[in-house]
mmCIF file with all atom_site columns, C-alpha atoms in Angstrom:
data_model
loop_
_atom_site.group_PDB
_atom_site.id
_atom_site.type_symbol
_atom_site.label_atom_id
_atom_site.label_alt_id
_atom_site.label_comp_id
_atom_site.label_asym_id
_atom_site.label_entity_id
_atom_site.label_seq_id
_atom_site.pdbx_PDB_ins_code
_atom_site.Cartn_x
_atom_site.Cartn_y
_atom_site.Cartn_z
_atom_site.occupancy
_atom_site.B_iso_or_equiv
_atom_site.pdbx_formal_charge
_atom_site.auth_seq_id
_atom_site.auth_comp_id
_atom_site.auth_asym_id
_atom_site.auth_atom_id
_atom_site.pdbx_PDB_model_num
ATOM 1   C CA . UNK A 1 1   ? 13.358  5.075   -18.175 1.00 67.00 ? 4   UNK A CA 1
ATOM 2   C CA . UNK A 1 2   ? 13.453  3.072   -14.802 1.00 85.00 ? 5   UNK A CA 1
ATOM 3   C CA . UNK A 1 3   ? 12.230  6.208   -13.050 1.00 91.00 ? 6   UNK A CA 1
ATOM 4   C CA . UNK A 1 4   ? 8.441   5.861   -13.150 1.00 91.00 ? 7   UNK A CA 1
ATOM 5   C CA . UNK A 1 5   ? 9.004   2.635   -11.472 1.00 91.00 ? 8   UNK A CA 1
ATOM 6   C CA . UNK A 1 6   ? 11.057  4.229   -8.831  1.00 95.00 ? 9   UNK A CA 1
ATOM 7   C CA . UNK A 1 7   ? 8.503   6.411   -8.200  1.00 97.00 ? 10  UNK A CA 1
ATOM 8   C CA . UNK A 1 8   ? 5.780   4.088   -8.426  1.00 96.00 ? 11  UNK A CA 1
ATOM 9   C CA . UNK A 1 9   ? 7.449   1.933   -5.444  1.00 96.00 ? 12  UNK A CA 1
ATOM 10  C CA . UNK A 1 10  ? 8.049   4.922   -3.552  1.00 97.00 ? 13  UNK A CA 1
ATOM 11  C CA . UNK A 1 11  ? 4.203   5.794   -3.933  1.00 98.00 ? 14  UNK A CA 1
ATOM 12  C CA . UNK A 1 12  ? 3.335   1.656   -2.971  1.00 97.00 ? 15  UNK A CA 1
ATOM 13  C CA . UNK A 1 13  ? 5.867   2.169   0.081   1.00 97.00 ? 16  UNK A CA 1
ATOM 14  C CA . UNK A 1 14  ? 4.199   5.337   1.381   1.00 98.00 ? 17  UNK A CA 1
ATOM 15  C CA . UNK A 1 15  ? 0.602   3.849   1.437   1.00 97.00 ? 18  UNK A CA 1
ATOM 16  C CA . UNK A 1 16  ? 2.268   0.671   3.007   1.00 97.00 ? 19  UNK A CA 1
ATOM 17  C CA . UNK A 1 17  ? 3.492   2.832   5.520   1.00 97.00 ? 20  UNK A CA 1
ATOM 18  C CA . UNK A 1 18  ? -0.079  4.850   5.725   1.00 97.00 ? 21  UNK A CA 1
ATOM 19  C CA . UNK A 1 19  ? -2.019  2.027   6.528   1.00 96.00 ? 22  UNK A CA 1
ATOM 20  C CA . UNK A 1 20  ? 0.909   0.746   9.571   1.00 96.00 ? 23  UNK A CA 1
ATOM 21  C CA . UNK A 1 21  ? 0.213   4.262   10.673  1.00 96.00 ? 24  UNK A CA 1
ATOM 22  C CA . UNK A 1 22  ? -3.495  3.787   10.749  1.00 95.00 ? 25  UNK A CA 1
ATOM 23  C CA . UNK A 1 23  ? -3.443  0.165   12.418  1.00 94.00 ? 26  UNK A CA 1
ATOM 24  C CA . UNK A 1 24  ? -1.291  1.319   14.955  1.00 94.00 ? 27  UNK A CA 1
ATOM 25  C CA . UNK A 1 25  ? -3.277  4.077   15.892  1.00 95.00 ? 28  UNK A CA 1
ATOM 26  C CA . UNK A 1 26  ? -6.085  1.644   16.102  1.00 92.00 ? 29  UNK A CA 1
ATOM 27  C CA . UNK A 1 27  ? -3.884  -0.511  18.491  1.00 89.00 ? 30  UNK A CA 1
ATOM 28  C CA . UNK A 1 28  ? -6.267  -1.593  21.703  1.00 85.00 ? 31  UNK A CA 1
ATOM 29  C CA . UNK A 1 29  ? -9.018  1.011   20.847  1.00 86.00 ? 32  UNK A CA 1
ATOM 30  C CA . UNK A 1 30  ? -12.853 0.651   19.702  1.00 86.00 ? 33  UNK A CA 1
ATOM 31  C CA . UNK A 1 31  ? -14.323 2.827   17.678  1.00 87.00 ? 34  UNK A CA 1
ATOM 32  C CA . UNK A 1 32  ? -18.126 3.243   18.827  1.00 88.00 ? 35  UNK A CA 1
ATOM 33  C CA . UNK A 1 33  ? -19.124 6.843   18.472  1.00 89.00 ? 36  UNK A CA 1
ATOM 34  C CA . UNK A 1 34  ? -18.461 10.140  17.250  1.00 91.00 ? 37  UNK A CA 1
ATOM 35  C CA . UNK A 1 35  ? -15.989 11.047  20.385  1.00 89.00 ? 38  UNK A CA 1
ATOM 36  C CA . UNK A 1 36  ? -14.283 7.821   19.393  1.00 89.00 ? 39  UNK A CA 1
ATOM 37  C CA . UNK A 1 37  ? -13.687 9.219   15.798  1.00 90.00 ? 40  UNK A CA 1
ATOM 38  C CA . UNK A 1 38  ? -12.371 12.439  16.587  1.00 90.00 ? 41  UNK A CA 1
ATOM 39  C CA . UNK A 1 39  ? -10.017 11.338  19.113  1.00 89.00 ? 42  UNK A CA 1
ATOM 40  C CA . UNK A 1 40  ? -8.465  9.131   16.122  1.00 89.00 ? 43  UNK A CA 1
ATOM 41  C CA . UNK A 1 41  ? -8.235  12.117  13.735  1.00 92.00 ? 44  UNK A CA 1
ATOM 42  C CA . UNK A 1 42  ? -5.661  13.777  16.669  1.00 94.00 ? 45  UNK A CA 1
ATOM 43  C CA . UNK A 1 43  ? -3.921  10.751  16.839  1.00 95.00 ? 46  UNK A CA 1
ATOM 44  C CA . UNK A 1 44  ? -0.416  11.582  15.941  1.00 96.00 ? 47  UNK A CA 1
ATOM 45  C CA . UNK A 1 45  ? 0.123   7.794   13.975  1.00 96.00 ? 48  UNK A CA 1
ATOM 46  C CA . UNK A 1 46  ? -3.223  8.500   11.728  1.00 96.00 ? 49  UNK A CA 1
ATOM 47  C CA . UNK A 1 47  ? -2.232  11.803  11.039  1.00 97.00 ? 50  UNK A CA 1
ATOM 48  C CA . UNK A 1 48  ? 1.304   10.336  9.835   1.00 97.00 ? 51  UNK A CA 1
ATOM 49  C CA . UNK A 1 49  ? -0.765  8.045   7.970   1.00 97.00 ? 52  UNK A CA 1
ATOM 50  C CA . UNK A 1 50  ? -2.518  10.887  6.315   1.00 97.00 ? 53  UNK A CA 1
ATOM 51  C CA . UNK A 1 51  ? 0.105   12.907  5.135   1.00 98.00 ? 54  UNK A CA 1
ATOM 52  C CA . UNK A 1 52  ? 1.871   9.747   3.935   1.00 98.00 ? 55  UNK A CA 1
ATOM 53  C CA . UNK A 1 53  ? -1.595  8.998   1.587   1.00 97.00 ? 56  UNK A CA 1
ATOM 54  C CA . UNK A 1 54  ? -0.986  12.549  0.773   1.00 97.00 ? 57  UNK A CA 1
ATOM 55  C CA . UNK A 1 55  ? 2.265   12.104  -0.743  1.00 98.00 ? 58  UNK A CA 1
ATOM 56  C CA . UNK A 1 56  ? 1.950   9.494   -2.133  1.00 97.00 ? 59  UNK A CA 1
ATOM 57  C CA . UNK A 1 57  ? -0.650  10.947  -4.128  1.00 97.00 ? 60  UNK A CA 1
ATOM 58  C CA . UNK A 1 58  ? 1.851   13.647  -5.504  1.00 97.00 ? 61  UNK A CA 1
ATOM 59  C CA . UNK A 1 59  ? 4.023   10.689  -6.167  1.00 97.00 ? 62  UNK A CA 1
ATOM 60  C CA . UNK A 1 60  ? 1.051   8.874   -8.219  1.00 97.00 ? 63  UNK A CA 1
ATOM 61  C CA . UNK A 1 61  ? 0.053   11.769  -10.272 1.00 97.00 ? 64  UNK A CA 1
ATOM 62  C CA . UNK A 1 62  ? 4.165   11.863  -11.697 1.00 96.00 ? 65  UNK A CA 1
ATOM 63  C CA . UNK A 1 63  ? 3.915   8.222   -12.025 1.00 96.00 ? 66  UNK A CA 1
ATOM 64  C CA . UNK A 1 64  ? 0.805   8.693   -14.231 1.00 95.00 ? 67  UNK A CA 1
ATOM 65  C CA . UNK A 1 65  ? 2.039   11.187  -16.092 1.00 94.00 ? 68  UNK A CA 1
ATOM 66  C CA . UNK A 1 66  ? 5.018   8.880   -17.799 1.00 91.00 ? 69  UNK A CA 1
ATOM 67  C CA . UNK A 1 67  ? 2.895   5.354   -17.419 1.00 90.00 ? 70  UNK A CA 1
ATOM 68  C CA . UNK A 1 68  ? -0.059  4.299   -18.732 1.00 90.00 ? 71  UNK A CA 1
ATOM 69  C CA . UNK A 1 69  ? -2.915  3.757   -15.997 1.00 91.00 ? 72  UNK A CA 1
ATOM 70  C CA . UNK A 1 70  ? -3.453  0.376   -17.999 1.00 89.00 ? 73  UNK A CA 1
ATOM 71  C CA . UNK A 1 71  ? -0.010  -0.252  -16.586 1.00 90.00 ? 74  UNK A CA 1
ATOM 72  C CA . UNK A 1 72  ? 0.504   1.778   -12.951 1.00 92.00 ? 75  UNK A CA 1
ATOM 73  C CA . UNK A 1 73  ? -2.619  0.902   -11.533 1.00 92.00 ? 76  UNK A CA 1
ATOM 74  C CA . UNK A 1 74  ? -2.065  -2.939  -11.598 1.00 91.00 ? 77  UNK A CA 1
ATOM 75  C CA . UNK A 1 75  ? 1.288   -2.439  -10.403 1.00 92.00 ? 78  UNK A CA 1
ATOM 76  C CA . UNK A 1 76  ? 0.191   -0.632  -7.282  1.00 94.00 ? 79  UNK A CA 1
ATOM 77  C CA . UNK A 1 77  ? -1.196  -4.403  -6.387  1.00 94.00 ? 80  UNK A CA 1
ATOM 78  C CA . UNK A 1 78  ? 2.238   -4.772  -5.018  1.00 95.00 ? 81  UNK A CA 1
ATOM 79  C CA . UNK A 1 79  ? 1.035   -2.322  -2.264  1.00 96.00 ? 82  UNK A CA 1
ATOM 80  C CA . UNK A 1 80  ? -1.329  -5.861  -0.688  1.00 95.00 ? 83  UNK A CA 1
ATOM 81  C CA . UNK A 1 81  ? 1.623   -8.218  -0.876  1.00 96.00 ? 84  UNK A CA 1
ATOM 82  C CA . UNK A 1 82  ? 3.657   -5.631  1.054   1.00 96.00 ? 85  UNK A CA 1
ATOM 83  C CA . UNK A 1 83  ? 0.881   -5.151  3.037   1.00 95.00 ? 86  UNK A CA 1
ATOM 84  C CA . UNK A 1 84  ? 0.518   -8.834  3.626   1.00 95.00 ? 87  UNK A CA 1
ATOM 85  C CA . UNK A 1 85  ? 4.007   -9.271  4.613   1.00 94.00 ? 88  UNK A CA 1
ATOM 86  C CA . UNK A 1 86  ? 3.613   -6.410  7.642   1.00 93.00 ? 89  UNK A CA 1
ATOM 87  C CA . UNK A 1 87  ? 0.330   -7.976  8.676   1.00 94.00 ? 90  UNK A CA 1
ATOM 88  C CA . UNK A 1 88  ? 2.171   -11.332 9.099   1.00 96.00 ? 91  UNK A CA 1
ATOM 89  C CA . UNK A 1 89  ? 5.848   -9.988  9.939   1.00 95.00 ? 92  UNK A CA 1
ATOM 90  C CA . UNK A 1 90  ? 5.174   -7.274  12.491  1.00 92.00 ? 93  UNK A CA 1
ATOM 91  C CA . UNK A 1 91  ? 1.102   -7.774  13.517  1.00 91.00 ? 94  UNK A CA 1
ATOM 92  C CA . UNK A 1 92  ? 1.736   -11.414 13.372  1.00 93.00 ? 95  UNK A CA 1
ATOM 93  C CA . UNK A 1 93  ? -1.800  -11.884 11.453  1.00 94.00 ? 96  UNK A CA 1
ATOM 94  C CA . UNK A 1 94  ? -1.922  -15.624 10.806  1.00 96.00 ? 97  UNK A CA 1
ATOM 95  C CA . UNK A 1 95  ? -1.981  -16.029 7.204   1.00 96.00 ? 98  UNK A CA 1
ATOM 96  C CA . UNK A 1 96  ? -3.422  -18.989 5.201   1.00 96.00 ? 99  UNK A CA 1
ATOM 97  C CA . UNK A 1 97  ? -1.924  -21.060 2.277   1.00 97.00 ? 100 UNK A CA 1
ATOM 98  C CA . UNK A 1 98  ? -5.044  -19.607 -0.307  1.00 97.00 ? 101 UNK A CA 1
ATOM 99  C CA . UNK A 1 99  ? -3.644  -15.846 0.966   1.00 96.00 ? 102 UNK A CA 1
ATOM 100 C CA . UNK A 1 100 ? -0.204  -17.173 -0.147  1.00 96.00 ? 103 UNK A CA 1
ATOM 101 C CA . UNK A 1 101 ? -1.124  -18.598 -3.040  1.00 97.00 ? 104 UNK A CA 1
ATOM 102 C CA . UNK A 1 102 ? -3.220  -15.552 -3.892  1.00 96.00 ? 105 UNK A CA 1
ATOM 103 C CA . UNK A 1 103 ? 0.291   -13.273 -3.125  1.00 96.00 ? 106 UNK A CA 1
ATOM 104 C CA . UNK A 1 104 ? 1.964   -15.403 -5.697  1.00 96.00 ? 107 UNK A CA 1
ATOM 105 C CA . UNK A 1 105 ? -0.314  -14.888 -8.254  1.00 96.00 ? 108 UNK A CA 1
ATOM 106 C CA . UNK A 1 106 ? -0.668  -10.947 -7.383  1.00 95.00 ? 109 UNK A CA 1
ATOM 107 C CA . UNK A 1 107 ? 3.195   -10.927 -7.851  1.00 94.00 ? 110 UNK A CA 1
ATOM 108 C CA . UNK A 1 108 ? 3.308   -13.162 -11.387 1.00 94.00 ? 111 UNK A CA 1
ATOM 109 C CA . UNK A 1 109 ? 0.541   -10.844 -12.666 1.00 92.00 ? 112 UNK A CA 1
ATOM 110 C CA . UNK A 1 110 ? 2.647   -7.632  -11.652 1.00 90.00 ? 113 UNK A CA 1
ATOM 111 C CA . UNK A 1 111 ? 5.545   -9.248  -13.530 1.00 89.00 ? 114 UNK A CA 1
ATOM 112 C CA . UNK A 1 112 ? 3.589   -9.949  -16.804 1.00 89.00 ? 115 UNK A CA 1
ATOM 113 C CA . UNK A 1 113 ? 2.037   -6.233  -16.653 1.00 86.00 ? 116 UNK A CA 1
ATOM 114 C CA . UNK A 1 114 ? 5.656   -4.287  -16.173 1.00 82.00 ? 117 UNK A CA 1
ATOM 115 C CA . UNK A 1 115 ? 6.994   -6.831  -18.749 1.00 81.00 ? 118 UNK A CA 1
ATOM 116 C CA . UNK A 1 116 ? 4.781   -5.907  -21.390 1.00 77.00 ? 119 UNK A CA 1
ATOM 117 C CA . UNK A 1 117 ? 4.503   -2.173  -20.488 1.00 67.00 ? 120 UNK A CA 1
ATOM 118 C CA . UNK A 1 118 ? 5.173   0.644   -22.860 1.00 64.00 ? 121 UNK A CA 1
ATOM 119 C CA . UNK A 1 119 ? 7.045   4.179   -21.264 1.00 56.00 ? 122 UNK A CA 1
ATOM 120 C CA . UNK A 1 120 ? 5.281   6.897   -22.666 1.00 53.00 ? 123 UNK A CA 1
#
């Protein structure tokens, strides 16, 4: 029964992971034109961070296929508080006491959704 969650964090981890890929392929460059844009889509970090969207996808479509979306689509709001923590942990974004209090109540609302969630 604990298995659409499993794969459910496995899907949040691998868009985590897709959007590192796609900041640090954005590391130090401006994107101003089309040249700009193309050279990103060769860019061996946003292609990782492609293929990890991709899979996750796959992932997604199991998960939705045993939960409810009522129930796996909030959950994947886990995927900004992870997202928050590598912004502040390895990007070292400054983040503010509303963004923390807004994490909190991102994480209480993900509790009372998997709480109350039927398996189908």
């Amino acid at each position: 029964m604990m298995l659409p969650y499993v794969l459910l964090f496995m899907n949040i981890l691998l868009l985590v992971g897709g959007q590192w890929c796609w900041k640090l392929a954005l590391e130090g460059k401006v994107i101003s034109g089309l040249q700009d844009i193309l050279g990103l889509l060769l860019n061996p970090m946003f292609i990782s961070g492609i293929g990890m969207y991709g899979i996750g996808t796959i992932i997604y479509v199991l998960v939705l296929s045993k939960l409810p979306l009522s129930v796996a689509y909030p959950l994947q709001s886990i995927a900004y508080v992870l997202g928050m923590f590598l912004a502040w942990m390895v990007f070292k974004e400054n983040i503010t006491s509303y963004q923390w209090i807004g994490i909190v109540l991102i994480v209480c609302g993900a509790i009372f959704i998997a709480k109350g969630a039927p398996i189908q």
